[in-house]
PDB file of C-alpha atoms in Angstrom:
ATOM      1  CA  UNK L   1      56.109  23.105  -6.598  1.00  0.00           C
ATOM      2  CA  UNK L   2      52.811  25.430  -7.766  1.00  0.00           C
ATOM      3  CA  UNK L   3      49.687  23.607  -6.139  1.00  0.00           C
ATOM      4  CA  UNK L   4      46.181  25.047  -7.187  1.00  0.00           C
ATOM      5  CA  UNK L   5      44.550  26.358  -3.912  1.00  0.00           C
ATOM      6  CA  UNK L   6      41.018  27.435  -4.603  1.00  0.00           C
ATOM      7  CA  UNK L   7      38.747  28.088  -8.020  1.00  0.00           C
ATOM      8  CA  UNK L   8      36.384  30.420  -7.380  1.00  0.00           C
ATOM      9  CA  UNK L   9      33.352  29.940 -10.075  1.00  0.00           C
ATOM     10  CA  UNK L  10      29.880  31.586 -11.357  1.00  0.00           C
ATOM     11  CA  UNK L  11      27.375  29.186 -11.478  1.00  0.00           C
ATOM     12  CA  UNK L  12      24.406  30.264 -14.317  1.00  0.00           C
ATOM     13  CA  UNK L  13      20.888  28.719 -13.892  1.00  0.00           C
ATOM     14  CA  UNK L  14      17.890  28.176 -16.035  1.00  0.00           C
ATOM     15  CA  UNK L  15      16.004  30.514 -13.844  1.00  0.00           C
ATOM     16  CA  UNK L  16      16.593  33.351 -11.600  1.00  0.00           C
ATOM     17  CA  UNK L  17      16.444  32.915  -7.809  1.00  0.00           C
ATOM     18  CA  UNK L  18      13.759  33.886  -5.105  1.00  0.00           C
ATOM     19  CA  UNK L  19      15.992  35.061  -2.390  1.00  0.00           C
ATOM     20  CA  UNK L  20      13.391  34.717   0.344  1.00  0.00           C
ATOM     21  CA  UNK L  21      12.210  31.576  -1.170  1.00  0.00           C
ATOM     22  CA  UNK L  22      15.995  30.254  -0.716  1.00  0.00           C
ATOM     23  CA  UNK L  23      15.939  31.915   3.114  1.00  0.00           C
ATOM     24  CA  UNK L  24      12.399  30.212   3.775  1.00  0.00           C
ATOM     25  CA  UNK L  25      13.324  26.289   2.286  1.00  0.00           C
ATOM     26  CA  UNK L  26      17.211  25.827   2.303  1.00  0.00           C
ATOM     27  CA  UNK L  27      18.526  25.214   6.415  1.00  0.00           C
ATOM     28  CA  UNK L  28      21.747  26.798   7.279  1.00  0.00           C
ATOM     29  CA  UNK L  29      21.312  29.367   4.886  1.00  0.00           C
ATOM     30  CA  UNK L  30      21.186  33.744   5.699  1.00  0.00           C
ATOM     31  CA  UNK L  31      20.655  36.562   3.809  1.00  0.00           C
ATOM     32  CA  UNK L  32      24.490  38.609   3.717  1.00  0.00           C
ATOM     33  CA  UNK L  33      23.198  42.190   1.441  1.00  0.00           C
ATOM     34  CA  UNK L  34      21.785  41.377  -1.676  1.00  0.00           C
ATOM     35  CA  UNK L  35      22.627  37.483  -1.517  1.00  0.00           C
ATOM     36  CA  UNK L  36      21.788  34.362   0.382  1.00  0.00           C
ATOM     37  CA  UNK L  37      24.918  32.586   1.415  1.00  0.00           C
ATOM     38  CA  UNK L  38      25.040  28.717   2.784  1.00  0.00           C
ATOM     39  CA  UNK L  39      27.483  26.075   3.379  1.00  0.00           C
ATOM     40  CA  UNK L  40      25.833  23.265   1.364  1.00  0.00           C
ATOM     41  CA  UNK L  41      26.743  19.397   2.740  1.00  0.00           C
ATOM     42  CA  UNK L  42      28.524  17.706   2.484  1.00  0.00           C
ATOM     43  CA  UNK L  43      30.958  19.456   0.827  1.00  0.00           C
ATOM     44  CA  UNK L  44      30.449  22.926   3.085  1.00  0.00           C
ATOM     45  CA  UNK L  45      31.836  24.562   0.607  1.00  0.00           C
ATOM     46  CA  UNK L  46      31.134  28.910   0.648  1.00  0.00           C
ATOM     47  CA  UNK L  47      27.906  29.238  -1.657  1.00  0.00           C
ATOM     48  CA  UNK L  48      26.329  32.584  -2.607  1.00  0.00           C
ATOM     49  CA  UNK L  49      23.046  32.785  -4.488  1.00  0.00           C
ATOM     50  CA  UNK L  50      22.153  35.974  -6.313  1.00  0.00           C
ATOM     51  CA  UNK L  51      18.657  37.093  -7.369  1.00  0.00           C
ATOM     52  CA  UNK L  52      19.967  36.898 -11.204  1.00  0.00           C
ATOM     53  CA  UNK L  53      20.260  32.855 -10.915  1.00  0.00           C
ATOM     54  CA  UNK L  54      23.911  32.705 -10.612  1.00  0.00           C
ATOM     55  CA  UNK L  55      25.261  30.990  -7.551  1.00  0.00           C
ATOM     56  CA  UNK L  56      29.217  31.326  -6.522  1.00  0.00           C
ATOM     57  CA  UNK L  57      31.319  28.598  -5.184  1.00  0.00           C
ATOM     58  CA  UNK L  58      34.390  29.326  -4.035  1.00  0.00           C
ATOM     59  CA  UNK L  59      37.305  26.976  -1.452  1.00  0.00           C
ATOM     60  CA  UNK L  60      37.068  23.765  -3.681  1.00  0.00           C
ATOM     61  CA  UNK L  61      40.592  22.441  -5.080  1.00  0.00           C
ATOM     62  CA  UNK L  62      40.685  20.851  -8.889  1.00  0.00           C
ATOM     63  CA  UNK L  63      37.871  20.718 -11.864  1.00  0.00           C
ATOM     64  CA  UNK L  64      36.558  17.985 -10.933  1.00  0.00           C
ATOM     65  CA  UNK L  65      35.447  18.473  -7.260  1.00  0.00           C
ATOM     66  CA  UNK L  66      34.039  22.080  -8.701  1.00  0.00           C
ATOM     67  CA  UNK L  67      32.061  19.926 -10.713  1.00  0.00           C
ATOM     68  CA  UNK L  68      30.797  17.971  -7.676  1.00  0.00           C
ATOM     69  CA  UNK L  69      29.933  20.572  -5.629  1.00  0.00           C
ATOM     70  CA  UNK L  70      28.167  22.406  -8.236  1.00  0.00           C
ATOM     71  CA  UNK L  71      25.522  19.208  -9.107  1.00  0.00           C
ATOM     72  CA  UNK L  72      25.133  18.644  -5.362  1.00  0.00           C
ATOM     73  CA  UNK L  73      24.350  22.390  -4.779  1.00  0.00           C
ATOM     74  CA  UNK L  74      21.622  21.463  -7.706  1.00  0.00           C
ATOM     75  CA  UNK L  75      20.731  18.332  -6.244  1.00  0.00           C
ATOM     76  CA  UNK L  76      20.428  19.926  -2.950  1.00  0.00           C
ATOM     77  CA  UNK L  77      17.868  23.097  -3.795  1.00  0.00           C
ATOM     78  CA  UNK L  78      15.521  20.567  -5.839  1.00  0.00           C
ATOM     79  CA  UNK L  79      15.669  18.368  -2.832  1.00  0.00           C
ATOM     80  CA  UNK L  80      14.062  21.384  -0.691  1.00  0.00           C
ATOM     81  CA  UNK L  81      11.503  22.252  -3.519  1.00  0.00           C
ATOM     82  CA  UNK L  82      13.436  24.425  -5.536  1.00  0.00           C
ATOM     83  CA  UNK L  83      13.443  23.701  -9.293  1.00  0.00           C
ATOM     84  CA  UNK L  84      16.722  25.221 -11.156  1.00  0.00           C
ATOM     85  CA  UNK L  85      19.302  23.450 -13.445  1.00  0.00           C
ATOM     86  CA  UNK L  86      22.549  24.176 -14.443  1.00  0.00           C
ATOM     87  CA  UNK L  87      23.183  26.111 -17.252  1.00  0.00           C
ATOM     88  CA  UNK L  88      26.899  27.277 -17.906  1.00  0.00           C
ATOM     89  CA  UNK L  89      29.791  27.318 -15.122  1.00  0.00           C
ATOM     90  CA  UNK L  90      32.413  29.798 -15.931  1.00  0.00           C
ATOM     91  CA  UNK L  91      35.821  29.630 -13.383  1.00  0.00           C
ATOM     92  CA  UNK L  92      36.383  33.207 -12.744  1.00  0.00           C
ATOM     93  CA  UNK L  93      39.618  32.817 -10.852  1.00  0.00           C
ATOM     94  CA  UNK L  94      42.203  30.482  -9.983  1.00  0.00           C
ATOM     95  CA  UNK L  95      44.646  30.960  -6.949  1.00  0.00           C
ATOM     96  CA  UNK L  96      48.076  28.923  -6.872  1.00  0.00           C
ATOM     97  CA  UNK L  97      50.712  28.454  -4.067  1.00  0.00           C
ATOM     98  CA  UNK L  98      54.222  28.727  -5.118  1.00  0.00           C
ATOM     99  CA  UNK L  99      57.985  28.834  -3.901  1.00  0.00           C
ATOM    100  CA  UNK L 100      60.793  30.137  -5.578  1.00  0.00           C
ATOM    101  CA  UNK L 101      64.041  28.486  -4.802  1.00  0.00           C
ATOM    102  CA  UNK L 102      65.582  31.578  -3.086  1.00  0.00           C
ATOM    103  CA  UNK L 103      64.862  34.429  -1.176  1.00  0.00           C
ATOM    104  CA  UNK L 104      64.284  38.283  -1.879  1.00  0.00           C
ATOM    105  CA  UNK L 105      65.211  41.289  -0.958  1.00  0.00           C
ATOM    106  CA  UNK L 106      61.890  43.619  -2.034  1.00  0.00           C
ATOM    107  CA  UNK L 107      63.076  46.316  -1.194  1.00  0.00           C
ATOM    108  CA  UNK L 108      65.824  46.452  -3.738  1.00  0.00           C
ATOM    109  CA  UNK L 109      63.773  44.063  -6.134  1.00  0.00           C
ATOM    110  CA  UNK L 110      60.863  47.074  -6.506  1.00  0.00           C
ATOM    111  CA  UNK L 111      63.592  49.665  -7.190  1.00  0.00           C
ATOM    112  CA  UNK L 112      64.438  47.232 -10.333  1.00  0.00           C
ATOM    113  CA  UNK L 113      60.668  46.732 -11.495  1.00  0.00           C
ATOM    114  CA  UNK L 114      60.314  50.742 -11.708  1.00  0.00           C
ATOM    115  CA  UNK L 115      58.731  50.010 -15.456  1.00  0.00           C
ATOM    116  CA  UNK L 116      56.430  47.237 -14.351  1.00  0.00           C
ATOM    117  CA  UNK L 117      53.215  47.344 -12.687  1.00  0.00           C
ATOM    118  CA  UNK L 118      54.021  46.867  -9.382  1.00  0.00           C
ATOM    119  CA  UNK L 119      54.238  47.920  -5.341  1.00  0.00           C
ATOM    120  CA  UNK L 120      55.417  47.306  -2.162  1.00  0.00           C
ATOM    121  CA  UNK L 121      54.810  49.140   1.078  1.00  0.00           C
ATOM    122  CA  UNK L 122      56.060  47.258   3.593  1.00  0.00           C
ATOM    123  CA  UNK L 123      54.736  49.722   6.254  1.00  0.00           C
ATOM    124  CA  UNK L 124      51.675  48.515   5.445  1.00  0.00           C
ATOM    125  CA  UNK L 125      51.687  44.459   4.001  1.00  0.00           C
ATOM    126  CA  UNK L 126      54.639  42.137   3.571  1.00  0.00           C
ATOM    127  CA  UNK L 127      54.276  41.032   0.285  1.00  0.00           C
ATOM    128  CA  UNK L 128      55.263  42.878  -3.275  1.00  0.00           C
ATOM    129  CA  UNK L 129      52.117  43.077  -5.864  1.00  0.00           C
ATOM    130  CA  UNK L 130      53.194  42.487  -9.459  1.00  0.00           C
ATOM    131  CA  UNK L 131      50.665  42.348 -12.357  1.00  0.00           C
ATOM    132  CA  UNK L 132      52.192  41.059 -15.408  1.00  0.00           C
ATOM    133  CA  UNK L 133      49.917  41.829 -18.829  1.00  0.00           C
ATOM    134  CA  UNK L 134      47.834  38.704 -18.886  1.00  0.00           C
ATOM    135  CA  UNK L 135      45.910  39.467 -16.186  1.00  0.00           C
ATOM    136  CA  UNK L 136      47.945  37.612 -13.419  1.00  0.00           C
ATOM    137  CA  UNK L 137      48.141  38.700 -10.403  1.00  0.00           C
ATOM    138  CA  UNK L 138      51.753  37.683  -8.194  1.00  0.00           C
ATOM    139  CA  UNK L 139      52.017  38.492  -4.127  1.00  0.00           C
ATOM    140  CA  UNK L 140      56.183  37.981  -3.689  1.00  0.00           C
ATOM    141  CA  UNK L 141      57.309  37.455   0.034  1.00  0.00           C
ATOM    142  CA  UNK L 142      60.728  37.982   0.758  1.00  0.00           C
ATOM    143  CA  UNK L 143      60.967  33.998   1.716  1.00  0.00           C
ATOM    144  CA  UNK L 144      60.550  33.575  -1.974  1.00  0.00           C
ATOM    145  CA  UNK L 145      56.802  32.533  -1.513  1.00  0.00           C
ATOM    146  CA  UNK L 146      54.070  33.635  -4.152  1.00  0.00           C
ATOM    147  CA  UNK L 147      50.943  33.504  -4.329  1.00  0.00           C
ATOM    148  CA  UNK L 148      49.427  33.765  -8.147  1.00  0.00           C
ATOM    149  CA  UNK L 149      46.272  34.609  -8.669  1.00  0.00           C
ATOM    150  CA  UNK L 150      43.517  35.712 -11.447  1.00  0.00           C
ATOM    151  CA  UNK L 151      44.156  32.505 -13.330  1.00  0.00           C
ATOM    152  CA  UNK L 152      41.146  31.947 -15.794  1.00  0.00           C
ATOM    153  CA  UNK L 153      42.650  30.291 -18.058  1.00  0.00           C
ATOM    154  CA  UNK L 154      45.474  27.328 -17.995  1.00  0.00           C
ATOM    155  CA  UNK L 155      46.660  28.003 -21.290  1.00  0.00           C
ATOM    156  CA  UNK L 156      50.109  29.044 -21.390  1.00  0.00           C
ATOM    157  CA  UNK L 157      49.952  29.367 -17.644  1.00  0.00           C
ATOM    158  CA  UNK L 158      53.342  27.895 -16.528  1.00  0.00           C
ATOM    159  CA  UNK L 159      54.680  29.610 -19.590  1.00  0.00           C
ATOM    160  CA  UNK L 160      53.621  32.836 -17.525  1.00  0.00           C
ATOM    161  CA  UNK L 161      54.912  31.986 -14.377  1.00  0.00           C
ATOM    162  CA  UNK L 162      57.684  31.108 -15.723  1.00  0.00           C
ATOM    163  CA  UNK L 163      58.411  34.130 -17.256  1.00  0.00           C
ATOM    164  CA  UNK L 164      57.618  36.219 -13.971  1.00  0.00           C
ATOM    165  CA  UNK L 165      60.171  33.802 -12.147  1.00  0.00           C
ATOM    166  CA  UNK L 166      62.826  34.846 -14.632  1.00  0.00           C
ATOM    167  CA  UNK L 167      62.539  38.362 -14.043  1.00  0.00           C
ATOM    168  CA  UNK L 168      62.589  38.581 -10.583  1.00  0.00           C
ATOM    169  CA  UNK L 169      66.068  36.374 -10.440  1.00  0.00           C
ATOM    170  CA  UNK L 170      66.991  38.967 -13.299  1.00  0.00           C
ATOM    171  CA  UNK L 171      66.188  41.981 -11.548  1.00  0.00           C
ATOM    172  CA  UNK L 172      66.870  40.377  -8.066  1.00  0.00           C
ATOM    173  CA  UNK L 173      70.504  39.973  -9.644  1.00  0.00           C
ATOM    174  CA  UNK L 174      71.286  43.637 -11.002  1.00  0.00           C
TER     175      UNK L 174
END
């Protein structure tokens, strides 16, 4: 069964941000290179605030906590003084846990995907990369685990997976 993981998300504001206004008012919050990063309560979730008034959230689990944690990471800077409202929030990735019903054998399976876009090195990770051409990202373990990523959009999403599943049990079956 697929189960969404983490959404990572962009955040647009009104207005840009003051970096070292954000280090001076916000507690809990330090500068990491050209962005201030905090773990905003209650939610804790990873927050990074960029000069250009875009904030990124990423660790929370469906829509509609996203949409929590983004109006309390509002509510929260006005609370300290700074004034900023939302303006757009665009999910720039989705990352989804999956099993497939059988296991792999990589090295035979990457011998079979010669055509596709993908690699294994098992000297150096576990796991075979596989982008398909929507702009999905699959890690394969030989257990038969995946890990999907670069999921922006749900539309025709299973439809992909699905067709990803049915070519490894293709070409794990040649």
């Amino acid at each position: 069964m697929m189960n969404l993981v983490n959404i990572v998300t962009t955040v647009e504001m009104e207005k840009f941000f003051d970096l070292e206004e954000l280090l001076d008012k916000l507690p809990n919050c330090e500068r990491a290179n050209v962005w201030v990063k905090a773990r905003i309560p209650p939610y804790n979730k990873y927050t990074a605030f960029y000069g250009s008034g875009k904030f990124l959230i990423t660790g929370v689990k469906s829509e509609k906590e996203l949409n929590d944690v983004a109006n309390n990471v509002v509510y929260y800077i006005n609370k300290y003084g700074i004034d900023n409202e939302i303006k757009n929030i665009n999910i720039n990735n989705r990352v989804f846990m999956d099993q497939l019903n059988f296991e792999v054998d990589l090295d035979k399976l990457i011998v079979e995907l010669n055509d596709y876009d993908a690699s294994y090195e098992p000297e150096q990770f576990p796991g075979m990369n596989f982008k398909d051409n929507h702009g999905i990202t699959y890690l394969l373990f030989g257990s038969g685990k995946l890990t999907i990523t670069g999921v922006k959009s749900l539309d025709k999403f299973e439809e992909h997976v699905n067709e990803f599943k049915e070519l490894i049990l293709e070409k794990s079956n040649e």
